[in-house]
């Protein structure tokens, strides 16, 4: 059996990479190696995509000024990746995948509900990233006169999907090495891109953008949170689980948050300056978030740009497909991890085909997807954060897999909190641009917030409310349950009477 090694060794020993055989099980002491700074590589590599530039246009689309968009972006990115850092601590304390550690809060089989939601979110994200890489490649080929029609999109989709699926199927060791190279290549080429298009920035135009309302600022803030860290919280412990349990918790939090937020912060600033300088570019980004960025490039840099765009998006998609496979196993599907990743890859390809060849408006569907699944994920995150804050020790390995163990089978409190927080949250968000989500926002009028057309309609308060309700509810009502769990003696060996799925 081949086991993943710590990152510094895997980058330098030149050994052959083989298929990871780990699934949901706890990583053994002998295999927990490395230091928290190894977490920088997967998180930076997954978030260095030039898609971060497009978020400048997305933020300004809320009708706010450059300063407001910058504040919303910085707060949204940093705070949301700090949440990832806190949940990553669970990985080093329990050495199991994120959606297995979630069983301590939700019960062994009760945890299937958030596992399904997590699976849907990660499959959705890998689909979005693969579709964007395909569209960007087609745009570049079209500008070069090499064709950019259906044939180009089909080939590009096949290449991007192959890279993503291979990385997800092979597992941790290949992913960590791949992310290191993606970090270096995309980092350098992105800096070149910035230098080439810097003369398209017109500060007078940017600074003249009028300020928006507080509600519009909150809407942009929530969108940034769901687009960045809140889109990753359900996978935050999947990589820290390979660290020794003696690793510094502050180091785990710091390196996760730093790795995840460093590139998006820099890209956001430049993206705001570009989008704020040209209304035409800003509108084009809404239709083709990556490809629109090529319209201001010299022809000779189009191929390098295609490389940086595809690699950056693949970096995120690989982490998503790896974690989506683990979430599918945690939801109760009993197959090897690599088969789960293959299944998710097939869904990713089917979804990408729809986005690339049939969807009319990318941004409307993308925003609807983020906010809709962002609400239950925010509720799950609130429960996980509160549960972690209440715990004084490490997880009991065996009982994470045992329905009759200390964590229980289907405890009602976390499930009711999740469902209740989600119901309230969906009532406070709107997605009128996506016609399949117009049912949301049903609490805006009863709560005196102006209804679906009022000033609070696009603030998407539901994400923050769901997070807060679930967090506070668990802190207030879950303390006795956690104390009772930690008062029990250690369980028998992990392999006795376990429930893997």
GROMACS .gro file of C-alpha atoms in nm:
model
  501
    1UNK     CA    1   0.000   0.000   0.000
    2UNK     CA    2   0.132   0.339  -0.096
    3UNK     CA    3   0.075   0.622   0.148
    4UNK     CA    4   0.110   0.997   0.095
    5UNK     CA    5   0.425   1.154   0.233
    6UNK     CA    6   0.479   1.502   0.369
    7UNK     CA    7   0.519   1.773   0.110
    8UNK     CA    8   0.888   1.863   0.142
    9UNK     CA    9   0.989   1.500   0.095
   10UNK     CA   10   0.747   1.439  -0.191
   11UNK     CA   11   0.886   1.735  -0.384
   12UNK     CA   12   1.247   1.640  -0.345
   13UNK     CA   13   1.283   1.263  -0.333
   14UNK     CA   14   1.182   1.206  -0.695
   15UNK     CA   15   0.994   0.889  -0.606
   16UNK     CA   16   0.719   0.760  -0.834
   17UNK     CA   17   0.371   0.886  -0.753
   18UNK     CA   18   0.114   0.611  -0.711
   19UNK     CA   19  -0.257   0.586  -0.647
   20UNK     CA   20  -0.365   0.693  -0.298
   21UNK     CA   21  -0.558   0.413  -0.132
   22UNK     CA   22  -0.685   0.608   0.168
   23UNK     CA   23  -1.057   0.672   0.191
   24UNK     CA   24  -1.241   0.783   0.502
   25UNK     CA   25  -1.014   0.616   0.756
   26UNK     CA   26  -0.804   0.797   1.015
   27UNK     CA   27  -0.445   0.859   0.905
   28UNK     CA   28  -0.206   0.656   1.121
   29UNK     CA   29   0.057   0.818   1.342
   30UNK     CA   30   0.343   0.693   1.123
   31UNK     CA   31   0.200   0.875   0.821
   32UNK     CA   32   0.136   1.211   0.988
   33UNK     CA   33   0.434   1.417   0.886
   34UNK     CA   34   0.531   1.769   0.792
   35UNK     CA   35   0.465   2.109   0.944
   36UNK     CA   36   0.176   2.357   0.909
   37UNK     CA   37   0.358   2.559   0.642
   38UNK     CA   38   0.299   2.271   0.398
   39UNK     CA   39  -0.064   2.387   0.388
   40UNK     CA   40   0.039   2.698   0.198
   41UNK     CA   41   0.090   2.505  -0.127
   42UNK     CA   42  -0.253   2.347  -0.184
   43UNK     CA   43  -0.443   2.654  -0.069
   44UNK     CA   44  -0.240   2.904  -0.268
   45UNK     CA   45  -0.238   2.683  -0.578
   46UNK     CA   46  -0.615   2.639  -0.561
   47UNK     CA   47  -0.681   3.013  -0.535
   48UNK     CA   48  -0.419   3.176  -0.759
   49UNK     CA   49  -0.652   3.153  -1.059
   50UNK     CA   50  -0.697   3.462  -1.275
   51UNK     CA   51  -1.066   3.419  -1.196
   52UNK     CA   52  -0.976   3.633  -0.894
   53UNK     CA   53  -0.938   3.928  -1.134
   54UNK     CA   54  -1.297   3.881  -1.249
   55UNK     CA   55  -1.424   3.916  -0.894
   56UNK     CA   56  -1.343   4.285  -0.926
   57UNK     CA   57  -1.618   4.315  -1.188
   58UNK     CA   58  -1.850   4.096  -0.983
   59UNK     CA   59  -1.806   4.320  -0.677
   60UNK     CA   60  -1.857   4.644  -0.867
   61UNK     CA   61  -2.168   4.488  -1.019
   62UNK     CA   62  -2.340   4.538  -0.684
   63UNK     CA   63  -2.340   4.912  -0.752
   64UNK     CA   64  -2.070   5.013  -0.505
   65UNK     CA   65  -1.757   5.227  -0.529
   66UNK     CA   66  -1.398   5.109  -0.560
   67UNK     CA   67  -1.334   5.171  -0.190
   68UNK     CA   68  -1.645   4.984  -0.085
   69UNK     CA   69  -1.567   4.694  -0.318
   70UNK     CA   70  -1.211   4.678  -0.187
   71UNK     CA   71  -1.331   4.672   0.175
   72UNK     CA   72  -1.593   4.408   0.098
   73UNK     CA   73  -1.337   4.196  -0.085
   74UNK     CA   74  -1.067   4.217   0.183
   75UNK     CA   75  -1.311   4.142   0.465
   76UNK     CA   76  -1.488   3.866   0.273
   77UNK     CA   77  -1.171   3.692   0.160
   78UNK     CA   78  -0.976   3.713   0.488
   79UNK     CA   79  -1.265   3.628   0.720
   80UNK     CA   80  -1.388   3.338   0.508
   81UNK     CA   81  -1.042   3.182   0.481
   82UNK     CA   82  -0.995   3.225   0.855
   83UNK     CA   83  -1.304   3.007   0.892
   84UNK     CA   84  -1.125   2.749   0.676
   85UNK     CA   85  -0.823   2.777   0.905
   86UNK     CA   86  -1.031   2.711   1.216
   87UNK     CA   87  -1.191   2.403   1.064
   88UNK     CA   88  -0.851   2.283   0.939
   89UNK     CA   89  -0.757   2.250   1.306
   90UNK     CA   90  -1.008   1.966   1.326
   91UNK     CA   91  -0.802   1.784   1.063
   92UNK     CA   92  -0.486   1.777   1.270
   93UNK     CA   93  -0.686   1.690   1.585
   94UNK     CA   94  -0.872   1.401   1.423
   95UNK     CA   95  -0.662   1.300   1.117
   96UNK     CA   96  -0.974   1.219   0.914
   97UNK     CA   97  -1.149   1.394   0.623
   98UNK     CA   98  -1.357   1.702   0.700
   99UNK     CA   99  -1.690   1.533   0.646
  100UNK     CA  100  -1.592   1.246   0.875
  101UNK     CA  101  -1.489   1.481   1.155
  102UNK     CA  102  -1.828   1.647   1.110
  103UNK     CA  103  -1.981   1.328   1.255
  104UNK     CA  104  -1.876   1.440   1.603
  105UNK     CA  105  -2.133   1.719   1.573
  106UNK     CA  106  -2.396   1.550   1.355
  107UNK     CA  107  -2.373   1.183   1.450
  108UNK     CA  108  -2.242   0.905   1.229
  109UNK     CA  109  -2.544   0.876   1.000
  110UNK     CA  110  -2.699   1.214   1.076
  111UNK     CA  111  -2.388   1.356   0.911
  112UNK     CA  112  -2.507   1.226   0.575
  113UNK     CA  113  -2.719   1.539   0.529
  114UNK     CA  114  -2.428   1.788   0.537
  115UNK     CA  115  -2.216   1.536   0.343
  116UNK     CA  116  -2.465   1.542   0.055
  117UNK     CA  117  -2.472   1.923   0.060
  118UNK     CA  118  -2.092   1.932   0.067
  119UNK     CA  119  -2.078   1.690  -0.224
  120UNK     CA  120  -2.317   1.904  -0.428
  121UNK     CA  121  -2.115   2.219  -0.359
  122UNK     CA  122  -1.778   2.067  -0.452
  123UNK     CA  123  -1.915   1.902  -0.767
  124UNK     CA  124  -2.072   2.236  -0.859
  125UNK     CA  125  -1.746   2.423  -0.808
  126UNK     CA  126  -1.538   2.176  -1.008
  127UNK     CA  127  -1.796   2.202  -1.288
  128UNK     CA  128  -1.779   2.583  -1.287
  129UNK     CA  129  -1.399   2.586  -1.291
  130UNK     CA  130  -1.377   2.329  -1.572
  131UNK     CA  131  -1.632   2.518  -1.781
  132UNK     CA  132  -1.445   2.846  -1.730
  133UNK     CA  133  -1.116   2.688  -1.837
  134UNK     CA  134  -1.285   2.554  -2.151
  135UNK     CA  135  -1.441   2.890  -2.241
  136UNK     CA  136  -1.113   3.072  -2.179
  137UNK     CA  137  -0.923   2.836  -2.410
  138UNK     CA  138  -1.182   2.881  -2.684
  139UNK     CA  139  -1.160   3.260  -2.655
  140UNK     CA  140  -0.781   3.255  -2.683
  141UNK     CA  141  -0.790   3.027  -2.988
  142UNK     CA  142  -1.049   3.249  -3.151
  143UNK     CA  143  -0.835   3.560  -3.104
  144UNK     CA  144  -0.536   3.379  -3.251
  145UNK     CA  145  -0.737   3.276  -3.556
  146UNK     CA  146  -0.699   2.907  -3.473
  147UNK     CA  147  -1.072   2.850  -3.439
  148UNK     CA  148  -1.274   2.883  -3.123
  149UNK     CA  149  -1.594   2.703  -3.206
  150UNK     CA  150  -1.744   2.373  -3.099
  151UNK     CA  151  -1.445   2.159  -3.193
  152UNK     CA  152  -1.205   2.373  -2.992
  153UNK     CA  153  -1.434   2.369  -2.691
  154UNK     CA  154  -1.472   1.992  -2.707
  155UNK     CA  155  -1.096   1.936  -2.716
  156UNK     CA  156  -1.032   2.193  -2.444
  157UNK     CA  157  -1.297   2.036  -2.222
  158UNK     CA  158  -1.143   1.691  -2.271
  159UNK     CA  159  -0.795   1.816  -2.176
  160UNK     CA  160  -0.908   2.013  -1.871
  161UNK     CA  161  -1.133   1.731  -1.750
  162UNK     CA  162  -0.852   1.477  -1.791
  163UNK     CA  163  -0.609   1.685  -1.585
  164UNK     CA  164  -0.869   1.737  -1.313
  165UNK     CA  165  -0.989   1.379  -1.294
  166UNK     CA  166  -0.638   1.231  -1.297
  167UNK     CA  167  -0.533   1.456  -1.010
  168UNK     CA  168  -0.845   1.378  -0.809
  169UNK     CA  169  -0.823   1.005  -0.867
  170UNK     CA  170  -0.451   0.974  -0.790
  171UNK     CA  171  -0.500   1.159  -0.462
  172UNK     CA  172  -0.307   1.351  -0.200
  173UNK     CA  173   0.053   1.297  -0.306
  174UNK     CA  174   0.004   1.400  -0.669
  175UNK     CA  175  -0.220   1.689  -0.568
  176UNK     CA  176   0.039   1.835  -0.332
  177UNK     CA  177   0.314   1.810  -0.592
  178UNK     CA  178   0.088   1.942  -0.867
  179UNK     CA  179  -0.017   2.241  -0.658
  180UNK     CA  180   0.345   2.336  -0.600
  181UNK     CA  181   0.409   2.361  -0.974
  182UNK     CA  182   0.079   2.538  -1.036
  183UNK     CA  183   0.168   2.791  -0.767
  184UNK     CA  184   0.501   2.875  -0.927
  185UNK     CA  185   0.390   2.879  -1.292
  186UNK     CA  186   0.064   3.067  -1.245
  187UNK     CA  187   0.220   3.308  -0.995
  188UNK     CA  188   0.491   3.416  -1.239
  189UNK     CA  189   0.266   3.436  -1.546
  190UNK     CA  190  -0.002   3.627  -1.355
  191UNK     CA  191   0.254   3.890  -1.260
  192UNK     CA  192   0.347   3.920  -1.629
  193UNK     CA  193  -0.022   3.965  -1.715
  194UNK     CA  194  -0.053   4.242  -1.457
  195UNK     CA  195   0.246   4.422  -1.605
  196UNK     CA  196   0.115   4.396  -1.961
  197UNK     CA  197  -0.232   4.539  -1.892
  198UNK     CA  198  -0.144   4.794  -1.624
  199UNK     CA  199  -0.173   5.078  -1.874
  200UNK     CA  200  -0.545   5.002  -1.910
  201UNK     CA  201  -0.605   5.132  -1.558
  202UNK     CA  202  -0.749   5.484  -1.539
  203UNK     CA  203  -0.764   5.596  -1.178
  204UNK     CA  204  -0.978   5.901  -1.255
  205UNK     CA  205  -1.249   5.675  -1.394
  206UNK     CA  206  -1.219   5.427  -1.107
  207UNK     CA  207  -1.232   5.692  -0.836
  208UNK     CA  208  -1.539   5.852  -0.996
  209UNK     CA  209  -1.757   5.544  -0.942
  210UNK     CA  210  -2.030   5.651  -0.698
  211UNK     CA  211  -2.074   5.482  -0.363
  212UNK     CA  212  -2.355   5.236  -0.307
  213UNK     CA  213  -2.579   5.171  -0.010
  214UNK     CA  214  -2.497   4.969   0.300
  215UNK     CA  215  -2.721   4.692   0.170
  216UNK     CA  216  -2.528   4.675  -0.158
  217UNK     CA  217  -2.200   4.665   0.035
  218UNK     CA  218  -2.326   4.374   0.246
  219UNK     CA  219  -2.437   4.193  -0.069
  220UNK     CA  220  -2.087   4.223  -0.216
  221UNK     CA  221  -1.932   4.114   0.114
  222UNK     CA  222  -2.146   3.799   0.131
  223UNK     CA  223  -2.075   3.720  -0.235
  224UNK     CA  224  -1.701   3.744  -0.168
  225UNK     CA  225  -1.731   3.515   0.134
  226UNK     CA  226  -1.927   3.250  -0.054
  227UNK     CA  227  -1.705   3.279  -0.361
  228UNK     CA  228  -1.386   3.225  -0.163
  229UNK     CA  229  -1.346   3.074   0.184
  230UNK     CA  230  -1.706   2.962   0.241
  231UNK     CA  231  -1.674   2.763  -0.080
  232UNK     CA  232  -1.386   2.570   0.078
  233UNK     CA  233  -1.483   2.525   0.446
  234UNK     CA  234  -1.631   2.181   0.383
  235UNK     CA  235  -1.290   2.061   0.258
  236UNK     CA  236  -1.068   2.255   0.498
  237UNK     CA  237  -0.948   1.956   0.702
  238UNK     CA  238  -0.881   1.722   0.409
  239UNK     CA  239  -0.515   1.826   0.389
  240UNK     CA  240  -0.434   1.917   0.749
  241UNK     CA  241  -0.528   1.560   0.848
  242UNK     CA  242  -0.182   1.448   0.737
  243UNK     CA  243  -0.011   1.670   0.996
  244UNK     CA  244   0.104   1.536   1.335
  245UNK     CA  245  -0.147   1.610   1.610
  246UNK     CA  246   0.124   1.798   1.796
  247UNK     CA  247   0.133   2.060   1.517
  248UNK     CA  248   0.064   2.418   1.617
  249UNK     CA  249  -0.305   2.507   1.586
  250UNK     CA  250  -0.211   2.869   1.524
  251UNK     CA  251   0.019   2.754   1.247
  252UNK     CA  252  -0.258   2.548   1.087
  253UNK     CA  253  -0.498   2.843   1.099
  254UNK     CA  254  -0.240   3.094   0.982
  255UNK     CA  255  -0.095   2.899   0.690
  256UNK     CA  256  -0.438   2.790   0.566
  257UNK     CA  257  -0.574   3.145   0.579
  258UNK     CA  258  -0.258   3.297   0.433
  259UNK     CA  259  -0.229   3.041   0.153
  260UNK     CA  260  -0.594   3.077   0.059
  261UNK     CA  261  -0.625   3.455   0.075
  262UNK     CA  262  -0.286   3.587  -0.045
  263UNK     CA  263  -0.344   3.550  -0.420
  264UNK     CA  264  -0.714   3.649  -0.423
  265UNK     CA  265  -0.638   3.970  -0.234
  266UNK     CA  266  -0.377   4.082  -0.486
  267UNK     CA  267  -0.586   3.973  -0.785
  268UNK     CA  268  -0.896   4.143  -0.649
  269UNK     CA  269  -0.726   4.481  -0.619
  270UNK     CA  270  -0.602   4.469  -0.976
  271UNK     CA  271  -0.934   4.330  -1.099
  272UNK     CA  272  -1.120   4.619  -0.937
  273UNK     CA  273  -0.890   4.868  -1.106
  274UNK     CA  274  -0.936   4.705  -1.448
  275UNK     CA  275  -1.313   4.661  -1.425
  276UNK     CA  276  -1.358   5.007  -1.278
  277UNK     CA  277  -1.163   5.159  -1.567
  278UNK     CA  278  -1.382   5.009  -1.840
  279UNK     CA  279  -1.756   4.950  -1.823
  280UNK     CA  280  -1.730   4.750  -2.144
  281UNK     CA  281  -1.474   4.510  -1.994
  282UNK     CA  282  -1.679   4.478  -1.677
  283UNK     CA  283  -1.987   4.370  -1.874
  284UNK     CA  284  -1.785   4.129  -2.087
  285UNK     CA  285  -1.651   3.957  -1.773
  286UNK     CA  286  -2.008   3.877  -1.666
  287UNK     CA  287  -2.054   3.669  -1.983
  288UNK     CA  288  -1.705   3.513  -2.003
  289UNK     CA  289  -1.514   3.580  -1.677
  290UNK     CA  290  -1.176   3.453  -1.801
  291UNK     CA  291  -1.194   3.497  -2.176
  292UNK     CA  292  -1.288   3.865  -2.144
  293UNK     CA  293  -0.952   3.931  -1.981
  294UNK     CA  294  -0.776   3.840  -2.307
  295UNK     CA  295  -0.929   4.131  -2.496
  296UNK     CA  296  -0.674   4.373  -2.352
  297UNK     CA  297  -0.371   4.148  -2.405
  298UNK     CA  298  -0.110   4.162  -2.682
  299UNK     CA  299  -0.138   3.865  -2.917
  300UNK     CA  300   0.203   3.718  -2.825
  301UNK     CA  301   0.093   3.660  -2.464
  302UNK     CA  302  -0.235   3.485  -2.543
  303UNK     CA  303  -0.090   3.133  -2.528
  304UNK     CA  304   0.090   3.192  -2.195
  305UNK     CA  305  -0.234   3.345  -2.066
  306UNK     CA  306  -0.425   3.033  -2.168
  307UNK     CA  307  -0.171   2.827  -1.974
  308UNK     CA  308  -0.201   3.036  -1.660
  309UNK     CA  309  -0.581   3.044  -1.683
  310UNK     CA  310  -0.621   2.671  -1.733
  311UNK     CA  311  -0.365   2.572  -1.470
  312UNK     CA  312  -0.511   2.808  -1.212
  313UNK     CA  313  -0.861   2.677  -1.265
  314UNK     CA  314  -0.743   2.315  -1.269
  315UNK     CA  315  -0.566   2.376  -0.938
  316UNK     CA  316  -0.898   2.457  -0.775
  317UNK     CA  317  -1.092   2.186  -0.957
  318UNK     CA  318  -0.847   1.915  -0.849
  319UNK     CA  319  -0.895   1.999  -0.482
  320UNK     CA  320  -1.270   2.003  -0.534
  321UNK     CA  321  -1.290   1.664  -0.704
  322UNK     CA  322  -1.070   1.507  -0.437
  323UNK     CA  323  -1.290   1.644  -0.159
  324UNK     CA  324  -1.615   1.571  -0.343
  325UNK     CA  325  -1.514   1.206  -0.363
  326UNK     CA  326  -1.454   1.200   0.013
  327UNK     CA  327  -1.789   1.373   0.075
  328UNK     CA  328  -1.966   1.115  -0.141
  329UNK     CA  329  -1.815   0.834   0.067
  330UNK     CA  330  -1.917   1.011   0.386
  331UNK     CA  331  -2.272   1.039   0.251
  332UNK     CA  332  -2.294   0.659   0.259
  333UNK     CA  333  -2.172   0.545  -0.084
  334UNK     CA  334  -1.947   0.243  -0.031
  335UNK     CA  335  -1.691   0.237  -0.310
  336UNK     CA  336  -1.315   0.300  -0.317
  337UNK     CA  337  -1.219   0.669  -0.305
  338UNK     CA  338  -1.084   0.671  -0.659
  339UNK     CA  339  -1.413   0.536  -0.799
  340UNK     CA  340  -1.602   0.810  -0.614
  341UNK     CA  341  -1.370   1.065  -0.774
  342UNK     CA  342  -1.427   0.909  -1.117
  343UNK     CA  343  -1.804   0.928  -1.071
  344UNK     CA  344  -1.779   1.293  -0.971
  345UNK     CA  345  -1.559   1.353  -1.273
  346UNK     CA  346  -1.834   1.218  -1.499
  347UNK     CA  347  -2.088   1.453  -1.340
  348UNK     CA  348  -1.840   1.740  -1.373
  349UNK     CA  349  -1.803   1.676  -1.745
  350UNK     CA  350  -2.180   1.658  -1.797
  351UNK     CA  351  -2.232   1.983  -1.606
  352UNK     CA  352  -1.952   2.154  -1.795
  353UNK     CA  353  -2.107   2.054  -2.126
  354UNK     CA  354  -2.429   2.226  -2.018
  355UNK     CA  355  -2.252   2.546  -1.906
  356UNK     CA  356  -2.030   2.567  -2.215
  357UNK     CA  357  -2.281   2.474  -2.485
  358UNK     CA  358  -2.629   2.549  -2.351
  359UNK     CA  359  -2.635   2.800  -2.061
  360UNK     CA  360  -2.739   3.152  -2.163
  361UNK     CA  361  -2.593   3.356  -1.877
  362UNK     CA  362  -2.301   3.236  -1.671
  363UNK     CA  363  -2.299   3.502  -1.398
  364UNK     CA  364  -2.668   3.473  -1.307
  365UNK     CA  365  -2.649   3.097  -1.262
  366UNK     CA  366  -2.314   3.121  -1.084
  367UNK     CA  367  -2.441   3.372  -0.827
  368UNK     CA  368  -2.756   3.171  -0.774
  369UNK     CA  369  -2.556   2.854  -0.718
  370UNK     CA  370  -2.321   3.021  -0.470
  371UNK     CA  371  -2.585   3.183  -0.255
  372UNK     CA  372  -2.826   2.887  -0.259
  373UNK     CA  373  -2.575   2.626  -0.143
  374UNK     CA  374  -2.385   2.890   0.055
  375UNK     CA  375  -2.673   2.908   0.305
  376UNK     CA  376  -2.672   2.542   0.426
  377UNK     CA  377  -2.292   2.531   0.410
  378UNK     CA  378  -2.281   2.842   0.628
  379UNK     CA  379  -2.514   2.668   0.874
  380UNK     CA  380  -2.290   2.360   0.876
  381UNK     CA  381  -1.986   2.582   0.924
  382UNK     CA  382  -2.148   2.753   1.223
  383UNK     CA  383  -2.220   2.419   1.388
  384UNK     CA  384  -1.868   2.288   1.319
  385UNK     CA  385  -1.703   2.603   1.455
  386UNK     CA  386  -1.912   2.596   1.772
  387UNK     CA  387  -1.852   2.224   1.818
  388UNK     CA  388  -1.478   2.277   1.782
  389UNK     CA  389  -1.483   2.564   2.030
  390UNK     CA  390  -1.662   2.347   2.287
  391UNK     CA  391  -1.418   2.054   2.258
  392UNK     CA  392  -1.113   2.040   2.484
  393UNK     CA  393  -0.944   1.732   2.343
  394UNK     CA  394  -0.891   1.531   2.024
  395UNK     CA  395  -1.160   1.323   1.860
  396UNK     CA  396  -1.212   0.959   1.950
  397UNK     CA  397  -1.104   0.778   1.635
  398UNK     CA  398  -1.317   0.467   1.669
  399UNK     CA  399  -1.642   0.643   1.758
  400UNK     CA  400  -1.627   0.860   1.445
  401UNK     CA  401  -1.726   0.541   1.261
  402UNK     CA  402  -1.946   0.371   1.522
  403UNK     CA  403  -2.321   0.466   1.527
  404UNK     CA  404  -2.353   0.345   1.886
  405UNK     CA  405  -2.047   0.537   2.001
  406UNK     CA  406  -2.026   0.864   2.192
  407UNK     CA  407  -2.112   1.081   1.893
  408UNK     CA  408  -2.443   0.905   1.835
  409UNK     CA  409  -2.624   0.803   1.521
  410UNK     CA  410  -2.881   1.069   1.425
  411UNK     CA  411  -2.892   1.339   1.697
  412UNK     CA  412  -3.178   1.581   1.641
  413UNK     CA  413  -3.023   1.908   1.765
  414UNK     CA  414  -2.766   1.968   1.487
  415UNK     CA  415  -3.006   1.852   1.214
  416UNK     CA  416  -3.286   2.077   1.337
  417UNK     CA  417  -3.046   2.369   1.371
  418UNK     CA  418  -2.919   2.313   1.015
  419UNK     CA  419  -3.268   2.285   0.867
  420UNK     CA  420  -3.398   2.582   1.067
  421UNK     CA  421  -3.101   2.807   0.987
  422UNK     CA  422  -3.122   2.710   0.620
  423UNK     CA  423  -3.495   2.783   0.605
  424UNK     CA  424  -3.441   3.127   0.757
  425UNK     CA  425  -3.136   3.187   0.538
  426UNK     CA  426  -3.312   3.102   0.211
  427UNK     CA  427  -3.589   3.337   0.315
  428UNK     CA  428  -3.339   3.624   0.329
  429UNK     CA  429  -3.158   3.578  -0.004
  430UNK     CA  430  -3.277   3.647  -0.357
  431UNK     CA  431  -3.169   3.512  -0.695
  432UNK     CA  432  -3.408   3.677  -0.939
  433UNK     CA  433  -3.158   3.652  -1.226
  434UNK     CA  434  -3.178   3.272  -1.204
  435UNK     CA  435  -3.541   3.186  -1.283
  436UNK     CA  436  -3.527   2.853  -1.100
  437UNK     CA  437  -3.455   3.032  -0.770
  438UNK     CA  438  -3.723   3.302  -0.764
  439UNK     CA  439  -3.896   3.124  -0.473
  440UNK     CA  440  -3.628   3.250  -0.233
  441UNK     CA  441  -3.657   3.569  -0.031
  442UNK     CA  442  -3.990   3.475   0.126
  443UNK     CA  443  -3.899   3.631   0.464
  444UNK     CA  444  -3.789   3.972   0.339
  445UNK     CA  445  -4.138   4.118   0.348
  446UNK     CA  446  -4.252   3.959   0.679
  447UNK     CA  447  -3.933   4.083   0.845
  448UNK     CA  448  -3.994   4.437   0.720
  449UNK     CA  449  -3.699   4.437   0.478
  450UNK     CA  450  -3.888   4.557   0.174
  451UNK     CA  451  -3.969   4.228   0.007
  452UNK     CA  452  -3.801   4.080  -0.300
  453UNK     CA  453  -3.768   4.423  -0.465
  454UNK     CA  454  -3.667   4.626  -0.160
  455UNK     CA  455  -3.330   4.769  -0.063
  456UNK     CA  456  -3.231   4.452   0.128
  457UNK     CA  457  -3.323   4.214  -0.154
  458UNK     CA  458  -2.965   4.168  -0.279
  459UNK     CA  459  -2.780   4.194   0.051
  460UNK     CA  460  -2.802   3.814   0.085
  461UNK     CA  461  -2.825   3.841   0.460
  462UNK     CA  462  -2.937   3.480   0.473
  463UNK     CA  463  -2.581   3.346   0.451
  464UNK     CA  464  -2.463   3.544   0.753
  465UNK     CA  465  -2.784   3.475   0.945
  466UNK     CA  466  -2.758   3.099   0.886
  467UNK     CA  467  -2.396   3.101   1.005
  468UNK     CA  468  -2.482   3.300   1.318
  469UNK     CA  469  -2.796   3.104   1.410
  470UNK     CA  470  -2.624   2.767   1.377
  471UNK     CA  471  -2.314   2.882   1.568
  472UNK     CA  472  -2.503   3.042   1.857
  473UNK     CA  473  -2.756   2.759   1.874
  474UNK     CA  474  -2.481   2.500   1.908
  475UNK     CA  475  -2.292   2.704   2.167
  476UNK     CA  476  -2.604   2.747   2.379
  477UNK     CA  477  -2.758   2.402   2.342
  478UNK     CA  478  -2.469   2.168   2.260
  479UNK     CA  479  -2.234   2.216   2.555
  480UNK     CA  480  -2.380   1.936   2.771
  481UNK     CA  481  -2.365   1.689   2.481
  482UNK     CA  482  -1.998   1.762   2.412
  483UNK     CA  483  -1.905   1.737   2.781
  484UNK     CA  484  -2.082   1.400   2.806
  485UNK     CA  485  -1.892   1.276   2.501
  486UNK     CA  486  -1.554   1.382   2.637
  487UNK     CA  487  -1.625   1.228   2.978
  488UNK     CA  488  -1.640   0.878   2.831
  489UNK     CA  489  -1.343   0.642   2.830
  490UNK     CA  490  -1.157   0.584   2.502
  491UNK     CA  491  -1.343   0.354   2.264
  492UNK     CA  492  -1.222   0.011   2.148
  493UNK     CA  493  -0.998  -0.022   1.847
  494UNK     CA  494  -1.126   0.174   1.546
  495UNK     CA  495  -1.200  -0.134   1.333
  496UNK     CA  496  -1.458  -0.289   1.568
  497UNK     CA  497  -1.820  -0.234   1.455
  498UNK     CA  498  -1.749   0.069   1.242
  499UNK     CA  499  -1.979   0.239   0.990
  500UNK     CA  500  -1.748   0.365   0.711
  501UNK     CA  501  -2.023   0.500   0.490
   0.00000   0.00000   0.00000
